GROMACS .gro file of C-alpha atoms in nm:
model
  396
    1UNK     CA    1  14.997  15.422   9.894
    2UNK     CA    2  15.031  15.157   9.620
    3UNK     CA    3  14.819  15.254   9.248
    4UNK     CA    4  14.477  15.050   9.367
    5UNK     CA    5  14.435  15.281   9.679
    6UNK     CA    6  14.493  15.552   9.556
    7UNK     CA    7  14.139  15.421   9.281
    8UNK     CA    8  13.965  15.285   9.560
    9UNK     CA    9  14.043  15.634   9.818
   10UNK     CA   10  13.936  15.852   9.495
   11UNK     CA   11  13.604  15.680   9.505
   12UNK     CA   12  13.477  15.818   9.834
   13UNK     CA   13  13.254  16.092   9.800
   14UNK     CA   14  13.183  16.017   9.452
   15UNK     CA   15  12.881  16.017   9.206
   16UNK     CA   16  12.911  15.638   9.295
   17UNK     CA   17  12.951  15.700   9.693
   18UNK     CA   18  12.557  15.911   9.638
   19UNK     CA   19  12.420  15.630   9.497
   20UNK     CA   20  12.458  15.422   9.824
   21UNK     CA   21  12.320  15.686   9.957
   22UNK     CA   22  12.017  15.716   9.758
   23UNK     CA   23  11.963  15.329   9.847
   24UNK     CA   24  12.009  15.358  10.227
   25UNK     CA   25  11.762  15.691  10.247
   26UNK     CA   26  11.485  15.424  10.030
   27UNK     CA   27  11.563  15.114  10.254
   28UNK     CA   28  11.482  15.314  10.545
   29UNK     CA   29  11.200  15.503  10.406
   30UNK     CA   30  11.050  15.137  10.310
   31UNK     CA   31  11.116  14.956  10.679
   32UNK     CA   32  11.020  15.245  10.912
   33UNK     CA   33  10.771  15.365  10.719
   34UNK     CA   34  10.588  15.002  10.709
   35UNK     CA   35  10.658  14.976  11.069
   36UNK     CA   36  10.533  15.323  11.150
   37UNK     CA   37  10.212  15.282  10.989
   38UNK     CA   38  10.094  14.986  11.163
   39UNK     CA   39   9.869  15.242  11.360
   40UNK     CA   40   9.650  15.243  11.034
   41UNK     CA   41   9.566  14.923  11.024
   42UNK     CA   42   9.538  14.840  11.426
   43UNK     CA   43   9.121  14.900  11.392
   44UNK     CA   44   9.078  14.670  11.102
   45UNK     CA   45   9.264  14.423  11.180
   46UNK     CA   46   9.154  14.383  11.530
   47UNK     CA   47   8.771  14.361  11.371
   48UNK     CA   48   8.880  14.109  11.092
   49UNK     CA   49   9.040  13.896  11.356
   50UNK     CA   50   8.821  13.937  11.659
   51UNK     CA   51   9.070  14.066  11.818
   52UNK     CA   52   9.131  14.311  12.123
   53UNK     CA   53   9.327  14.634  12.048
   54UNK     CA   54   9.607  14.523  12.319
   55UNK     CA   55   9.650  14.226  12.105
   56UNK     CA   56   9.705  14.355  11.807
   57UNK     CA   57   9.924  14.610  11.911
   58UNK     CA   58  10.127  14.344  12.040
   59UNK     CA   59  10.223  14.330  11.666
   60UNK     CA   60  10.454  14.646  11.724
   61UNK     CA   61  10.615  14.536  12.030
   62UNK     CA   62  10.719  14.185  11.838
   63UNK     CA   63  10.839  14.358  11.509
   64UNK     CA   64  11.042  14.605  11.721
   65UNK     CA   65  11.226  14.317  11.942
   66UNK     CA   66  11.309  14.132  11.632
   67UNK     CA   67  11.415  14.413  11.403
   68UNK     CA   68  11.661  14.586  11.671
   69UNK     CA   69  11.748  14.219  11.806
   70UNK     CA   70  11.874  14.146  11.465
   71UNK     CA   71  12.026  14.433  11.348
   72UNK     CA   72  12.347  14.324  11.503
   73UNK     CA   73  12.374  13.985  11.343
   74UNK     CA   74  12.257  14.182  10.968
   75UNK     CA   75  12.524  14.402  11.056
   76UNK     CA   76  12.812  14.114  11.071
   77UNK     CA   77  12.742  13.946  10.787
   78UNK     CA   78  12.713  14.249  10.589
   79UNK     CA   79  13.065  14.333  10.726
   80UNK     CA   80  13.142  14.010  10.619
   81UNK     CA   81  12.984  13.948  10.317
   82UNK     CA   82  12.886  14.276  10.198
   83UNK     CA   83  12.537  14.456  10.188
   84UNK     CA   84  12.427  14.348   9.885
   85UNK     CA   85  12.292  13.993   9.948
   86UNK     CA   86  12.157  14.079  10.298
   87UNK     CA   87  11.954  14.352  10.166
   88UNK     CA   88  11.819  14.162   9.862
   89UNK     CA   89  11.730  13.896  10.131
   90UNK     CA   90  11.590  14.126  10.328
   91UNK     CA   91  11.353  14.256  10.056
   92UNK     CA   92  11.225  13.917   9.997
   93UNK     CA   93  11.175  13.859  10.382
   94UNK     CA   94  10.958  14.183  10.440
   95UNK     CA   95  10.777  14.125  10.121
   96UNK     CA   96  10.706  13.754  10.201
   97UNK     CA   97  10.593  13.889  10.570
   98UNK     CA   98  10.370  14.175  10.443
   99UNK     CA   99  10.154  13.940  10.170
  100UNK     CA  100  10.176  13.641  10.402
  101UNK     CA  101  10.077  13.855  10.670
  102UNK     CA  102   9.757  13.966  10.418
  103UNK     CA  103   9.611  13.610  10.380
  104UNK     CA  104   9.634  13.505  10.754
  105UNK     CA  105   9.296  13.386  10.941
  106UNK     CA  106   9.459  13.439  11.343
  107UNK     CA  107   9.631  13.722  11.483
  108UNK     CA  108   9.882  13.451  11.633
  109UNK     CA  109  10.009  13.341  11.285
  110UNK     CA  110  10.030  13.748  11.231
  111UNK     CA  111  10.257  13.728  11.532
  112UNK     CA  112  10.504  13.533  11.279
  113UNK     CA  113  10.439  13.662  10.915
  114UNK     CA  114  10.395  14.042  11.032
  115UNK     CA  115  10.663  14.032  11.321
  116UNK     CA  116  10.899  13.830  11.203
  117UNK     CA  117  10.869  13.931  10.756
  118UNK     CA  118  10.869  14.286  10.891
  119UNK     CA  119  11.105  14.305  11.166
  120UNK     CA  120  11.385  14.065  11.006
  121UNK     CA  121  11.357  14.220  10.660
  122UNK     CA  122  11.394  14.562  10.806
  123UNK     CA  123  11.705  14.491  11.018
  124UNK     CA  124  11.886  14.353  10.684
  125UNK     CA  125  11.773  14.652  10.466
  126UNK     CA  126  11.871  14.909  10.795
  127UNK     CA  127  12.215  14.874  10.946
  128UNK     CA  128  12.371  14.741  10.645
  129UNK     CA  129  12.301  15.040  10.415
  130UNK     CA  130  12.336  15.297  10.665
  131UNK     CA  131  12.659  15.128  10.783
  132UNK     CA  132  12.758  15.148  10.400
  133UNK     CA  133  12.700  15.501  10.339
  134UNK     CA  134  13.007  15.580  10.659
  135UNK     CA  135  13.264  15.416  10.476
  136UNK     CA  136  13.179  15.571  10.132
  137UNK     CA  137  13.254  15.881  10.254
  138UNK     CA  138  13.543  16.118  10.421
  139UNK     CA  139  13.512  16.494  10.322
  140UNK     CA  140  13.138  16.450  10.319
  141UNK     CA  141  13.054  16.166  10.565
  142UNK     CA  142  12.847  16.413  10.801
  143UNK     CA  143  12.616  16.529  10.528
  144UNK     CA  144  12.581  16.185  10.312
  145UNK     CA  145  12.487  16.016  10.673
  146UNK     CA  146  12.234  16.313  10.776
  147UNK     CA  147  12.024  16.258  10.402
  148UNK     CA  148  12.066  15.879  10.463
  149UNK     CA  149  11.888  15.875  10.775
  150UNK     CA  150  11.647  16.153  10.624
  151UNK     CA  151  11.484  15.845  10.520
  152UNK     CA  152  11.375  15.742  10.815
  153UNK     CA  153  11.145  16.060  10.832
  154UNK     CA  154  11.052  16.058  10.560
  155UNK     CA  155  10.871  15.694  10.555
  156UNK     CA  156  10.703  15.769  10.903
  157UNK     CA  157  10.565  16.081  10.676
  158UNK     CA  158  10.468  15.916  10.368
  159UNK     CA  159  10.376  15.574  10.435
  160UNK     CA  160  10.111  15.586  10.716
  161UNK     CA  161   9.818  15.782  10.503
  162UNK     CA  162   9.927  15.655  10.139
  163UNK     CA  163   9.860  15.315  10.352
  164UNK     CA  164   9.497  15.457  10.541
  165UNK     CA  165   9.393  15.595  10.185
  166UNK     CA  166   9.455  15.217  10.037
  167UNK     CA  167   9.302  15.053  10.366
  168UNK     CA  168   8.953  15.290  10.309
  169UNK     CA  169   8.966  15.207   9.915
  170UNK     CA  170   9.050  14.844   9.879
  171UNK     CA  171   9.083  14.720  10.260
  172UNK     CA  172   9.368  14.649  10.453
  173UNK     CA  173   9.423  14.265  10.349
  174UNK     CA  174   9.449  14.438   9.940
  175UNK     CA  175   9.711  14.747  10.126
  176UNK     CA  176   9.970  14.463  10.297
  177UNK     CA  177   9.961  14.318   9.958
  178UNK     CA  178  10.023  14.632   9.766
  179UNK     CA  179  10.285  14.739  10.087
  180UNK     CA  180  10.449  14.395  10.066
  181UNK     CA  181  10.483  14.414   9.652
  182UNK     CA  182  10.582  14.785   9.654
  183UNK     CA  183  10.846  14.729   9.907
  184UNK     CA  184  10.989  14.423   9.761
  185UNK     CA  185  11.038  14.627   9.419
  186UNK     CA  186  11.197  14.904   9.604
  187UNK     CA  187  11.451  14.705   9.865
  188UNK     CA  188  11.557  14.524   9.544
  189UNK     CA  189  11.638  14.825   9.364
  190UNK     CA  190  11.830  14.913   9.695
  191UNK     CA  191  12.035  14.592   9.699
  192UNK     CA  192  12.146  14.686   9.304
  193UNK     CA  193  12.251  15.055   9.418
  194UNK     CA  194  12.440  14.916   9.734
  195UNK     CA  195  12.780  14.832   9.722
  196UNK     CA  196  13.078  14.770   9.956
  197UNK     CA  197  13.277  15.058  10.083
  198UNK     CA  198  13.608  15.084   9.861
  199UNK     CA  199  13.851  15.148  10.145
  200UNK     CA  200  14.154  14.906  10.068
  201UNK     CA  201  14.142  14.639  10.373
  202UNK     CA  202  14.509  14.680  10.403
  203UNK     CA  203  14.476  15.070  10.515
  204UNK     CA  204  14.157  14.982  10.726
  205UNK     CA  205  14.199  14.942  11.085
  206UNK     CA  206  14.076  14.661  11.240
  207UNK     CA  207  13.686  14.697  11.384
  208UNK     CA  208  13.573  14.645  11.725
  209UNK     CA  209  13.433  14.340  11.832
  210UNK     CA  210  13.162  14.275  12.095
  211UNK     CA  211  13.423  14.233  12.396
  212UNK     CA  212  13.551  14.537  12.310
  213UNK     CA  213  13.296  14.766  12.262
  214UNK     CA  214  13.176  14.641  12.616
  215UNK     CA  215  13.489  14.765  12.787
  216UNK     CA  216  13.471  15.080  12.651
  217UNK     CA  217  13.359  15.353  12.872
  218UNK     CA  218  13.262  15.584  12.558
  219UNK     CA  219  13.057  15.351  12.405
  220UNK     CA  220  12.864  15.233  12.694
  221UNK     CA  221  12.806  15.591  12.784
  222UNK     CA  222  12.663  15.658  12.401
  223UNK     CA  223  12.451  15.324  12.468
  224UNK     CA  224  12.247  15.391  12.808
  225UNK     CA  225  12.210  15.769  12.660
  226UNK     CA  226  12.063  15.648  12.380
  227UNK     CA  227  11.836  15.380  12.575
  228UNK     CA  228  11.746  15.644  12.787
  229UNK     CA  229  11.681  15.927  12.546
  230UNK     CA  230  11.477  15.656  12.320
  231UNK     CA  231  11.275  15.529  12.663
  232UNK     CA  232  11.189  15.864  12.694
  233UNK     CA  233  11.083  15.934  12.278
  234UNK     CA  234  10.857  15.641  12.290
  235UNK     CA  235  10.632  15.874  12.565
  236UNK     CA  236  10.497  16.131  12.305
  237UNK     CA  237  10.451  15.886  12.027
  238UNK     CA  238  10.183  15.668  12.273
  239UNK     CA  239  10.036  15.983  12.459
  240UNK     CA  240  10.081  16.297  12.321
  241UNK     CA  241   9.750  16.268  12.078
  242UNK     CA  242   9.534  16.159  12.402
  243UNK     CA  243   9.673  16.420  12.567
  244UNK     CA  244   9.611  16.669  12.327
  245UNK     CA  245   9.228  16.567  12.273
  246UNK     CA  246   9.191  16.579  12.651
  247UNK     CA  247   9.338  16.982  12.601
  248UNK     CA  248   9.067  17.034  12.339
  249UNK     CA  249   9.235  16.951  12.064
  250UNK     CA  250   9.011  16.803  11.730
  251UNK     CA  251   9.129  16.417  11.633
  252UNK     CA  252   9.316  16.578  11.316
  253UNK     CA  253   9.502  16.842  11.541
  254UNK     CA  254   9.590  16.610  11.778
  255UNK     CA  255   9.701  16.364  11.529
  256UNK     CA  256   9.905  16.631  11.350
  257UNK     CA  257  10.144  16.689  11.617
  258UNK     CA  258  10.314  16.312  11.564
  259UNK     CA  259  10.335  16.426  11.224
  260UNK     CA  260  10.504  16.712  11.321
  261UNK     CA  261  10.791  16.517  11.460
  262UNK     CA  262  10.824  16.321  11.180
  263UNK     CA  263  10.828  16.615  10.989
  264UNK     CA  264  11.035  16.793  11.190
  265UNK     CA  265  11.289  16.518  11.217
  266UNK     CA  266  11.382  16.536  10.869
  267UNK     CA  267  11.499  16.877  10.933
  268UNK     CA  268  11.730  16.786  11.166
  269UNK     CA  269  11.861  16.497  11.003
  270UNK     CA  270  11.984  16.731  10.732
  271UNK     CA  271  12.117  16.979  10.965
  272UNK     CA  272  12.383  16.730  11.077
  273UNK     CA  273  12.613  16.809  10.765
  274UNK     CA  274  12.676  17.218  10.825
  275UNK     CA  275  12.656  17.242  11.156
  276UNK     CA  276  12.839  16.869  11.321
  277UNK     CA  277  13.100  16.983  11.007
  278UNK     CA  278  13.162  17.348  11.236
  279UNK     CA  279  13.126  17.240  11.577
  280UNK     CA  280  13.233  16.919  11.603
  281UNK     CA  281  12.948  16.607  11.559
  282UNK     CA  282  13.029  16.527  11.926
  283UNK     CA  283  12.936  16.832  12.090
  284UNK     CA  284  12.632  16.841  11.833
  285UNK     CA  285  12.505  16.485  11.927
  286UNK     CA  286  12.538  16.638  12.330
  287UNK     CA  287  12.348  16.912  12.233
  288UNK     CA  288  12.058  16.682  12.086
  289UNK     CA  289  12.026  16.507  12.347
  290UNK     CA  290  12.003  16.772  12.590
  291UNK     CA  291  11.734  16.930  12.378
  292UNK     CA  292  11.520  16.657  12.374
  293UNK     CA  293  11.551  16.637  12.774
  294UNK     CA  294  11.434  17.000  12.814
  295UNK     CA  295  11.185  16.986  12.512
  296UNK     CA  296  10.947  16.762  12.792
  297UNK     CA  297  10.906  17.085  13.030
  298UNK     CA  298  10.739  17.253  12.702
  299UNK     CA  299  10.487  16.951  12.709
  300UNK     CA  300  10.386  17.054  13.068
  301UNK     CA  301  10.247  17.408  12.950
  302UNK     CA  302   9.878  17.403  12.837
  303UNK     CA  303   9.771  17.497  12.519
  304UNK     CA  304   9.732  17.359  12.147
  305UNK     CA  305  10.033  17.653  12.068
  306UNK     CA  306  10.263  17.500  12.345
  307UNK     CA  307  10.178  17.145  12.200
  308UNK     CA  308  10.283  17.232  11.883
  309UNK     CA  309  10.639  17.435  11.987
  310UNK     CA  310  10.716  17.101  12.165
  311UNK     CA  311  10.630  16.888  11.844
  312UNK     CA  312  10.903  17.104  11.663
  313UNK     CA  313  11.200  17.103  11.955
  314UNK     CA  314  11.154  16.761  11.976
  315UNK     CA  315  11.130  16.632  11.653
  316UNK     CA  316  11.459  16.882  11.523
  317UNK     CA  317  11.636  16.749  11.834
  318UNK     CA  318  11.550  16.358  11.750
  319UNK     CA  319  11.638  16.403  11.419
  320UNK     CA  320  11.963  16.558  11.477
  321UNK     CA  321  12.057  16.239  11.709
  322UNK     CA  322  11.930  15.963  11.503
  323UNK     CA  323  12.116  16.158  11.232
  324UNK     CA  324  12.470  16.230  11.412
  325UNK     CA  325  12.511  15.872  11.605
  326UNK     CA  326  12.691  15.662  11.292
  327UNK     CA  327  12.903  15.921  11.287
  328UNK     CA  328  12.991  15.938  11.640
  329UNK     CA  329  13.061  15.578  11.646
  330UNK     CA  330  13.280  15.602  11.357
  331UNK     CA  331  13.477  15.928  11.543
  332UNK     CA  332  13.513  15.689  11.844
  333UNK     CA  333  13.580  15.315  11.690
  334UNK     CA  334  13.614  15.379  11.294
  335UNK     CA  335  13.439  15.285  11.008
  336UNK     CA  336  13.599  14.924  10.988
  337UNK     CA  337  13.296  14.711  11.114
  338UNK     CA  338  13.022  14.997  11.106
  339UNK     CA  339  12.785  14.713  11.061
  340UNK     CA  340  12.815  14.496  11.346
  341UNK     CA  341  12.891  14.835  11.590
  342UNK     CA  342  12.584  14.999  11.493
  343UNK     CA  343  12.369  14.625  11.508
  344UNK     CA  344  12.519  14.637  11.834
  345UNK     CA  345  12.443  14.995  11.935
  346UNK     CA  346  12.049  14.998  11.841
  347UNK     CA  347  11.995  14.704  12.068
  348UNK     CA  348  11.989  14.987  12.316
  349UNK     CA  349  11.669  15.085  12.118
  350UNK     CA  350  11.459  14.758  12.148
  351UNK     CA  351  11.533  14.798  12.533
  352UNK     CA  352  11.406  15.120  12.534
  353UNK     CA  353  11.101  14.984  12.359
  354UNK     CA  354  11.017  14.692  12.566
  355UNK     CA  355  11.054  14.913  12.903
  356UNK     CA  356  10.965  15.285  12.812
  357UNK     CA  357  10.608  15.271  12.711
  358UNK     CA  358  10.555  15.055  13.014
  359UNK     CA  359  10.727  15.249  13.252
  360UNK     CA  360  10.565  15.548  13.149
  361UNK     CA  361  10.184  15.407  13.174
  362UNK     CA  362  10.302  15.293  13.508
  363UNK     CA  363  10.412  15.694  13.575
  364UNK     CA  364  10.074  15.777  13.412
  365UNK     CA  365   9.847  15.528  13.618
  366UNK     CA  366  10.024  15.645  13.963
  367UNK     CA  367  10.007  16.017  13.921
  368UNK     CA  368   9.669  15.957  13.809
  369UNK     CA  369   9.663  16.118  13.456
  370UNK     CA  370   9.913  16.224  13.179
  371UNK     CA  371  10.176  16.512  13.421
  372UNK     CA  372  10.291  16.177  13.539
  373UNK     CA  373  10.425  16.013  13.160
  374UNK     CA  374  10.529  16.344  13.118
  375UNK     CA  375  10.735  16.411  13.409
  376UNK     CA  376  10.887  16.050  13.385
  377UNK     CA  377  11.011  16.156  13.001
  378UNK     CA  378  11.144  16.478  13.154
  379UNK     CA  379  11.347  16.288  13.405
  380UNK     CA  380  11.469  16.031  13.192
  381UNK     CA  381  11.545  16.269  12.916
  382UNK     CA  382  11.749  16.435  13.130
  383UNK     CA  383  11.974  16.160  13.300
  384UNK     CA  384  12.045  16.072  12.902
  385UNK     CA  385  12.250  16.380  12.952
  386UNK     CA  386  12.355  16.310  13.256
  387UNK     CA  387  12.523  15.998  13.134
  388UNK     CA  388  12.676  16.147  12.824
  389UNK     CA  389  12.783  16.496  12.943
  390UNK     CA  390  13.153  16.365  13.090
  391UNK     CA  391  13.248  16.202  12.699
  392UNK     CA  392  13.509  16.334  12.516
  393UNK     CA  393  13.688  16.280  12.210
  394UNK     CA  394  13.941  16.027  12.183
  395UNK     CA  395  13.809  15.865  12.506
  396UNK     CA  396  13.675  15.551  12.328
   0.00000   0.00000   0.00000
């Protein structure tokens, strides 16, 4: 290994190497927690605009398509051309959306500033920095990717009532501008932390390419687990509150429990790093996924106490496999092209978005009430692990 390698190999898991990071756990604080607290402002909206609840909610469905729809392309020319100048763009692009988005007269021009500002900027500030953060690191690549997608949680935490204390103080046209400002100054500071990863290009293996990630058996097993685990997520985030007030549970209770998995999440995001370093991330990303499966029979059981136990399994299991699939990919296909791989890979989640929550109101309007939803995220859950239970290392 010639003088420059051996400099640009010392620099993983350095001072440096935490800095990226610190700017991947804030770029994904910033985009999910934006998208994530678009609940907030549903109500307002809708009355500003005269609109029904069905259409504004449409916003979410729109922002998700584009943001996992693009993360692939954000991922290539990050690969490319490095992070830096598609996550400075993408801080302009969600901050234009956002104050854009806050002037508007028509929930159909939302449709563009909101779904487009929001879900393009986020899919440039996303995959490239998480991307980033696997091929800063070697010794420590489990834990640096486990706080990096910490952030994640964290948002979905923070965001949604800093943004419902704003909406009941200065309205929500004044929050989108504060949310569009605030996040622009934020993603910027991102795009100044990021950096390339320093593995010399002459050591690096060569990175899958779309052809060949299709042919793979490992990776489309990791890709219809993860669009059927995700299909199955999106069930609790739409129902579990309306469930839990028809159970006798108080708005704030019932609201409490999404937080919960949020909170929860972050948990298992960090757990990735001691436990995927002694049993192997693999088996740890298996486990996940089976826990989330089994965490729906919980949801069955009556009772607030029940409610709340699920909440917990569910949320440490999620976080665990949002937090161990970078590194799986990189186990399986390396860290040469982590961009356009993971862009790739979370295509699996706008999928799940467009069908889940409409597959399970279907479940829930033929059984009749919510057993239905519930029993349809059991099942689906489930077959996740059906799909991924035969993978095994080196199998890519």
């Amino acid at each position: 290994m010639d003088r420059v390698a051996v400099r640009k190999t010392a620099e993983l898991d350095s001072l440096r190497a935490w800095m990226v990071v610190v700017a991947a756990f804030l770029a994904s604080s910033v985009a999910f927690g934006v998208i994530y607290s678009l609940g907030v402002f549903l109500k307002p909206m809708g009355a500003d605009f005269g609109a029904s609840a069905a259409s504004v909610s449409a916003l979410f469905s729109i922002t998700s398509a584009i943001y996992y729809g693009l993360g692939a392309p954000a991922g290539r020319i990050a690969d490319r051309c490095g992070p830096r100048a598609v996550v400075a763009a993408g801080a302009m692009i969600l901050g234009a959306g956002l104050c854009l988005t806050a002037i508007v007269g028509d929930i159909r021009l939302a449709y563009l500033t909101y779904g487009i500002g929001v879900g393009a900027g986020g899919a440039c500030c996303y995959v490239p920095t998480l991307a980033a953060v696997g091929g800063w690191f070697d010794r420590r690549r489990n834990t640096a990717l486990g706080v990096a997608a910490a952030g994640t949680g964290a948002g979905t935490l923070a965001v949604p009532p800093i943004a419902a204390a704003l909406i009941a103080h200065y309205g929500w046209r004044a929050s989108y501008l504060a949310l569009g400002l605030a996040g622009t100054a934020i993603l910027l500071l991102c795009a100044l932390m990021i950096q390339a990863p320093p593995a010399p290009r002459a050591q690096a293996k060569a990175g899958p390419g779309l052809g060949t990630l299709l042919r793979s058996p490992a990776f489309l097993m990791l890709y219809f687990t993860w669009m059927l685990g995700t299909m199955a997520l999106f069930v609790p985030f739409v129902f579990l509150p309306a469930f839990a007030r028809d159970h006798g549970a108080g708005e704030v209770a019932a609201a409490a429990l999404v937080s919960i998995i949020g909170g929860t999440s972050i948990v298992g995001r960090l757990v990735l790093g001691p436990v995927g370093d002694r049993v192997g991330v693999v088996v740890l990303f298996k486990a996940s996924v089976l826990a989330m499966g089994l965490s729906y029979a919980i949801w069955l059981l009556t009772g607030y106490g029940w409610l709340m136990l699920f909440a917990v399994v569910l949320g440490t299991a999620y976080g665990v496999r949002i937090a161990a699939v970078p590194v799986v990919l990189i186990e399986f296909f390396g860290v040469e092209k982590l961009g356009s791989t993971l862009g790739i890979f979370f295509t699996a989640t706008g999928v799940a978005a467009l069908l889940g929550p409409s597959l399970a109101g279907l479940a829930v309007e033929l059984s009749g009430g919510y057993r239905g939803g519930i029993l349809f995220a059991l099942a689906v859950g489930l077959l996740g692990f059906a799909v991924i239970a035969p993978l095994r290392r080196g199998a890519g």
